[in-house]
mmCIF file of C-alpha atoms in Angstrom:
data_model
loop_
_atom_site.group_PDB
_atom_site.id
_atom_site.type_symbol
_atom_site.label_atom_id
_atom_site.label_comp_id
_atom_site.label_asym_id
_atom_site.label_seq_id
_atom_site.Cartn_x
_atom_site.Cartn_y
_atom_site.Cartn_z
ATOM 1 C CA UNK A 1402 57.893 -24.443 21.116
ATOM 2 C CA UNK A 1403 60.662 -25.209 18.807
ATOM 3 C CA UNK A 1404 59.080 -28.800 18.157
ATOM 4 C CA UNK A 1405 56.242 -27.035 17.017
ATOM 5 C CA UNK A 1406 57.706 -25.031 14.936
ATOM 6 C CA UNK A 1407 59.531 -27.670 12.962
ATOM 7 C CA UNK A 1408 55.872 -29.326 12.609
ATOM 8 C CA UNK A 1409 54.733 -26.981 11.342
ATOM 9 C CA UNK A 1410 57.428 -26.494 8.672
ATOM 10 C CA UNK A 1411 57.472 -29.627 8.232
ATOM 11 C CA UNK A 1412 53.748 -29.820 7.440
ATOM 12 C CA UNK A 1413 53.637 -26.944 4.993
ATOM 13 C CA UNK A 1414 56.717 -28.826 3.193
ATOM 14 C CA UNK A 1415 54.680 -31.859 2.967
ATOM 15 C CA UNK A 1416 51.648 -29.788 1.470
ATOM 16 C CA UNK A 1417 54.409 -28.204 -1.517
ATOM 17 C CA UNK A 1418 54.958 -31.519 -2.258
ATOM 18 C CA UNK A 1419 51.572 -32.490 -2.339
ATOM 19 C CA UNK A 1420 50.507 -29.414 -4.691
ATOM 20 C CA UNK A 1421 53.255 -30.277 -6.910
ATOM 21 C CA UNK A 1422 52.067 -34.080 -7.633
ATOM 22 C CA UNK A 1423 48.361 -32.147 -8.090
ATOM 23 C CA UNK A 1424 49.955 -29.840 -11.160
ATOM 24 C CA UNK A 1425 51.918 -32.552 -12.518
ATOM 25 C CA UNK A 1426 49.014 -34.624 -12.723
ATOM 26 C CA UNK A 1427 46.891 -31.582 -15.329
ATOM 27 C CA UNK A 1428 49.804 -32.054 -17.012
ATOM 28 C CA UNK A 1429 49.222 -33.236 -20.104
ATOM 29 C CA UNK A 1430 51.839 -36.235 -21.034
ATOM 30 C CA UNK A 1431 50.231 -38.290 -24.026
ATOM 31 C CA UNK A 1432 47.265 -40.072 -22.404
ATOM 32 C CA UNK A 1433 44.284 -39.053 -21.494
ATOM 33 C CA UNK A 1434 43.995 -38.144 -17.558
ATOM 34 C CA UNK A 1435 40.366 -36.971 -16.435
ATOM 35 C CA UNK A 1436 42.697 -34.822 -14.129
ATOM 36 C CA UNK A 1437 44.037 -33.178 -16.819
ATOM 37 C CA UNK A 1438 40.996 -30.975 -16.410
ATOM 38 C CA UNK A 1439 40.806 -30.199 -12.829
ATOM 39 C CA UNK A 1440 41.934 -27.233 -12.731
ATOM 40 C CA UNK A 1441 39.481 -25.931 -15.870
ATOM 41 C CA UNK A 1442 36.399 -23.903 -14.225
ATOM 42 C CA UNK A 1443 33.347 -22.395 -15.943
ATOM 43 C CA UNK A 1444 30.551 -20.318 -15.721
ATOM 44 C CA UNK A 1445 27.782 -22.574 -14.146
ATOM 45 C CA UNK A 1446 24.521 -20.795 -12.865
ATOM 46 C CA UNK A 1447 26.385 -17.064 -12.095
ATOM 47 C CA UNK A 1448 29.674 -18.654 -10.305
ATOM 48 C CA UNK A 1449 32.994 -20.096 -11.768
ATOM 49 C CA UNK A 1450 33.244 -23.951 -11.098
ATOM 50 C CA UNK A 1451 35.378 -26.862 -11.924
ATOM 51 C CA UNK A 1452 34.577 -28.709 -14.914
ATOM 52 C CA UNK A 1453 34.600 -31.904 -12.561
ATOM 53 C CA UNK A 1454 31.751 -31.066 -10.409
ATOM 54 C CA UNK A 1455 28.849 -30.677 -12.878
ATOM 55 C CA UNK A 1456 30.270 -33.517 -15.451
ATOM 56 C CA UNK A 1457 31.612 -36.779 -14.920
ATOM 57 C CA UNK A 1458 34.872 -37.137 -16.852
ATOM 58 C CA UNK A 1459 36.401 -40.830 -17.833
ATOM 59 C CA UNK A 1460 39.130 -42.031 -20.218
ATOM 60 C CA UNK A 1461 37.440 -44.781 -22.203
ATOM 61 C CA UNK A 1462 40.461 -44.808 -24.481
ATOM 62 C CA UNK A 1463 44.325 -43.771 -23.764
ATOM 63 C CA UNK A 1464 43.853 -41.109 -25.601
ATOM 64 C CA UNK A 1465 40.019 -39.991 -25.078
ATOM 65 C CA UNK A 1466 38.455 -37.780 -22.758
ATOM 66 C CA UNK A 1467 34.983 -38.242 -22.535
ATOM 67 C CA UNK A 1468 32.943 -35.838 -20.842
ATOM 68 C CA UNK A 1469 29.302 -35.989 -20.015
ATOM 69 C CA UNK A 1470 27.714 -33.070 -18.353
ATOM 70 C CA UNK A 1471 24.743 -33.458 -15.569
ATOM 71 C CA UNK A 1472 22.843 -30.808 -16.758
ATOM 72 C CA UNK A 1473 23.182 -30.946 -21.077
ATOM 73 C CA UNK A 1474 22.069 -27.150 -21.234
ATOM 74 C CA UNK A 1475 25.882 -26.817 -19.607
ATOM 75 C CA UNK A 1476 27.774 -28.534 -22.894
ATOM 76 C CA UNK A 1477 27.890 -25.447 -24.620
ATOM 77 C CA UNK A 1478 30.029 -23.496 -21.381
ATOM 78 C CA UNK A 1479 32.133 -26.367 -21.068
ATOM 79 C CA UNK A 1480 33.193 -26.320 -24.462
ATOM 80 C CA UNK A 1481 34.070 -22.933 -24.257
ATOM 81 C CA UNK A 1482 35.867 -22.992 -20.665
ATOM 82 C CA UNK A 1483 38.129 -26.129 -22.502
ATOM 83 C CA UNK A 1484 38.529 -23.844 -25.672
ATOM 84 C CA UNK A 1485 39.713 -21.069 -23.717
ATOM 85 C CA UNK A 1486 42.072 -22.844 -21.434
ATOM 86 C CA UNK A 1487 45.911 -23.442 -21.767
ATOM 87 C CA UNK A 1488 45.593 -27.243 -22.874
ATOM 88 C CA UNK A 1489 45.145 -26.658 -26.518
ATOM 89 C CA UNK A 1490 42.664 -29.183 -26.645
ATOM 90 C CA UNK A 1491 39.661 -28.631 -29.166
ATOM 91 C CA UNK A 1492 36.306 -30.126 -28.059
ATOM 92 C CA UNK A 1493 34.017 -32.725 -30.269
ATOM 93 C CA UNK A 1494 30.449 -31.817 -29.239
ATOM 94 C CA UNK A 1495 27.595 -34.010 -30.395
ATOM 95 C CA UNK A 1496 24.894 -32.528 -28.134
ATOM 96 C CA UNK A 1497 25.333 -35.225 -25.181
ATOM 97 C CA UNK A 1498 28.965 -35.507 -24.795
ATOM 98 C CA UNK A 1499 32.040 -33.748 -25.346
ATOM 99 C CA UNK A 1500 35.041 -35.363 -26.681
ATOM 100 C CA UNK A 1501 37.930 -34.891 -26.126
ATOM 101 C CA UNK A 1502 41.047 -36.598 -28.457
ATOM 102 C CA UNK A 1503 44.731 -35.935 -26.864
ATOM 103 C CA UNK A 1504 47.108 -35.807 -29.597
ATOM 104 C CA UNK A 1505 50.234 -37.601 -30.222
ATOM 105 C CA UNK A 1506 53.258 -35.500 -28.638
ATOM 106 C CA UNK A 1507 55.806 -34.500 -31.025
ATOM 107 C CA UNK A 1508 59.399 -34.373 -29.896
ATOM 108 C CA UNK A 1509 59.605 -30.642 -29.602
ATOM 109 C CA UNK A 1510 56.103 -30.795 -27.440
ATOM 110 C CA UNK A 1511 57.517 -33.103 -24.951
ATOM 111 C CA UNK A 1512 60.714 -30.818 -24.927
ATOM 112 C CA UNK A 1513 58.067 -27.786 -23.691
ATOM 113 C CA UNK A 1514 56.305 -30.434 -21.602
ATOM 114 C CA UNK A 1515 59.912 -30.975 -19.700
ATOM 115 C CA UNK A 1516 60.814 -27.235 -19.127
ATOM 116 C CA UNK A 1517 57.233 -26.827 -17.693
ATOM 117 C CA UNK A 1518 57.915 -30.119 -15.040
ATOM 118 C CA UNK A 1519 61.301 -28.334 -14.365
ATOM 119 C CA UNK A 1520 59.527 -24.905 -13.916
ATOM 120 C CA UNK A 1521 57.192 -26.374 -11.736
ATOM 121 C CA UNK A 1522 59.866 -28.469 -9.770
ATOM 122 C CA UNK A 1523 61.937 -25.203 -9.262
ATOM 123 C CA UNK A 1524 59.215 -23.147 -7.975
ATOM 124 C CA UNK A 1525 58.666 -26.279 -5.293
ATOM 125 C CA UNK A 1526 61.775 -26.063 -4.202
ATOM 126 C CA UNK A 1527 61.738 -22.219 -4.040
ATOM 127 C CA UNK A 1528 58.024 -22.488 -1.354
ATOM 128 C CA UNK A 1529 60.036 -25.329 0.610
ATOM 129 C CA UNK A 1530 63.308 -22.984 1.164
ATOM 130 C CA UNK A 1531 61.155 -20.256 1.964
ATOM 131 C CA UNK A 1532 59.503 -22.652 4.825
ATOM 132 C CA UNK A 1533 62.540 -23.421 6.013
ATOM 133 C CA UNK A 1534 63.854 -19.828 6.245
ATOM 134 C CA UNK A 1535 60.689 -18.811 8.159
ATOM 135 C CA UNK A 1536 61.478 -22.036 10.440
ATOM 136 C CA UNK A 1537 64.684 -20.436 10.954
ATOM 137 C CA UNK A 1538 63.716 -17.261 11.646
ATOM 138 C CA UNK A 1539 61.123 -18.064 14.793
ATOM 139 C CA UNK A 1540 63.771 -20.157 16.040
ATOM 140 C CA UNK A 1541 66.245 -17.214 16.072
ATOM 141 C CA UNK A 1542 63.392 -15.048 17.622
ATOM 142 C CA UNK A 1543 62.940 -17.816 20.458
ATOM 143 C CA UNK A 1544 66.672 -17.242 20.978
ATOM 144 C CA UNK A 1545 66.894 -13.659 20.939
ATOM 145 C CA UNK A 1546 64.055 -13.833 23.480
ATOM 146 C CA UNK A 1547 66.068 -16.074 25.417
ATOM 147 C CA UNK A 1548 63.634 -18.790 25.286
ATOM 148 C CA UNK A 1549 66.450 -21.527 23.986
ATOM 149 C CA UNK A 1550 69.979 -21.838 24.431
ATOM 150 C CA UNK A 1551 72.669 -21.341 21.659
ATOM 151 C CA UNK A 1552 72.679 -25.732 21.509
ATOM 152 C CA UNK A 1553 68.858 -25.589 21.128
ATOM 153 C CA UNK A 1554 69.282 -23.271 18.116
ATOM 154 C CA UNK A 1555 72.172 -25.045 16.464
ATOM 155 C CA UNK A 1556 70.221 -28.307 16.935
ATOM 156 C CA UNK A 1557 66.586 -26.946 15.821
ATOM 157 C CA UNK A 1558 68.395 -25.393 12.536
ATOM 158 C CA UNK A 1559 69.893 -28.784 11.555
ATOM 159 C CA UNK A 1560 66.972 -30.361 11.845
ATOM 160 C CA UNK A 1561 64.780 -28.024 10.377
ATOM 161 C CA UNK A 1562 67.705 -28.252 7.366
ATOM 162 C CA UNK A 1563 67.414 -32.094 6.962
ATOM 163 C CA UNK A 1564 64.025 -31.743 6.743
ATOM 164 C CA UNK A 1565 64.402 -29.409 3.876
ATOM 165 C CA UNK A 1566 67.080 -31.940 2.538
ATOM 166 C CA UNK A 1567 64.446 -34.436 2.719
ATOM 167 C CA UNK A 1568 61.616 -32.510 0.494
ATOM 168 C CA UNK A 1569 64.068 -31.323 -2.107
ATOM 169 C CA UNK A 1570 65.415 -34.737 -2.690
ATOM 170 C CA UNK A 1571 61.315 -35.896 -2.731
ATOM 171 C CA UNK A 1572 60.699 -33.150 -5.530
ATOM 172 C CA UNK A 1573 63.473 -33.825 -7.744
ATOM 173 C CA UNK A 1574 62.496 -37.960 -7.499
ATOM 174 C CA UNK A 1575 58.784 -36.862 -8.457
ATOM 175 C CA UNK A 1576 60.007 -34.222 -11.337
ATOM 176 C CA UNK A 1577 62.545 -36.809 -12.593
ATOM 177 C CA UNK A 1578 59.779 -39.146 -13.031
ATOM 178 C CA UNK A 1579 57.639 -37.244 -14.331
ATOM 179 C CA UNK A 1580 60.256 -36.091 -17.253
ATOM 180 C CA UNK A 1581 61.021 -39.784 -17.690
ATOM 181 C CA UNK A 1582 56.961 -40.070 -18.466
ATOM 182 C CA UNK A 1583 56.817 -36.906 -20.392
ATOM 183 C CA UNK A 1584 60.293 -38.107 -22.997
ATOM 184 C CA UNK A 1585 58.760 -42.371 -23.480
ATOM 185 C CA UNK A 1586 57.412 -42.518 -26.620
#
């Protein structure tokens, strides 16, 4: 029971971890990342879907995005769905492909860029303290229901804490990477 439980906290930690690598990857940090757009949808035959699934999307320069749609009637939705996003990007449509350049980042961008990673970083470590106090919790219930002993407890809470120790320390590696990448120039 208590083994489980820690499994399962810990696999919800690892999935944090995992959605925060995901975010900082649309991040955008100078060059041009087809994942930048992954998390862009439009309106595509009545439904919203990702910009990745009716285009393909390739970097054929650092700082180029070039998107080609599957279906060319769609350029005109994608344009808009990238125009109306939070990237401040601003599409170059010729009619087959869309372009897109990502500009130079100014000092006071990559500043932004920063408190964004750190936002993002904080708000990990916020879902993986919340796993660990729900850990916590159905390990007290197990004792209250005197399904453990007082040792059991003690020793499932430690563990479940190093575990959290663990993640944290993961997330603020990946975010201080990340604002490494985000201040090079």
């Amino acid at each position: 029971m208590v083994k489980d439980i820690i499994a399962v906290a810990e696999e919800k930690m690892q999935k944090t971890v995992s959605v925060l690598k995901q975010d900082l990857l649309t991040l955008k940090a100078g060059r041009a990342n087809p994942t930048m757009l992954d998390r862009i949808q439009m309106e595509y035959y009545g439904s919203m879907t990702p910009i990745n699934q009716v285009a393909n999307i390739s970097a054929p320069e650092p700082r180029m995005l070039l998107i080609t749609p599957w279906d060319k009637s769609s350029l005109k939705d994608i344009e808009r769905a990238i125009l109306t996003s939070d990237l401040g990007l601003n599409p170059n449509n010729d009619g087959s492909v869309i372009r897109l350049m990502i500009p130079e980042l100014t000092e006071e961008t990559r500043r932004d860029l920063v408190k964004k990673v750190k936002k993002y970083g904080e708000e990990s470590k916020v879902a993986i303290r919340s796993v660990r106090r729900d850990a916590n919790d159905k390990v007290k219930a197990l004792k209250k229901d005197n399904a453990i002993t007082e040792d059991e407890l003690k020793s499932a809470e430690d563990l479940i804490q190093k575990k959290t120790d663990v993640y944290v320390k993961e997330i603020e590696s990946i975010i201080d990477a990340k604002e490494k990448e985000v201040m090079k120039v």
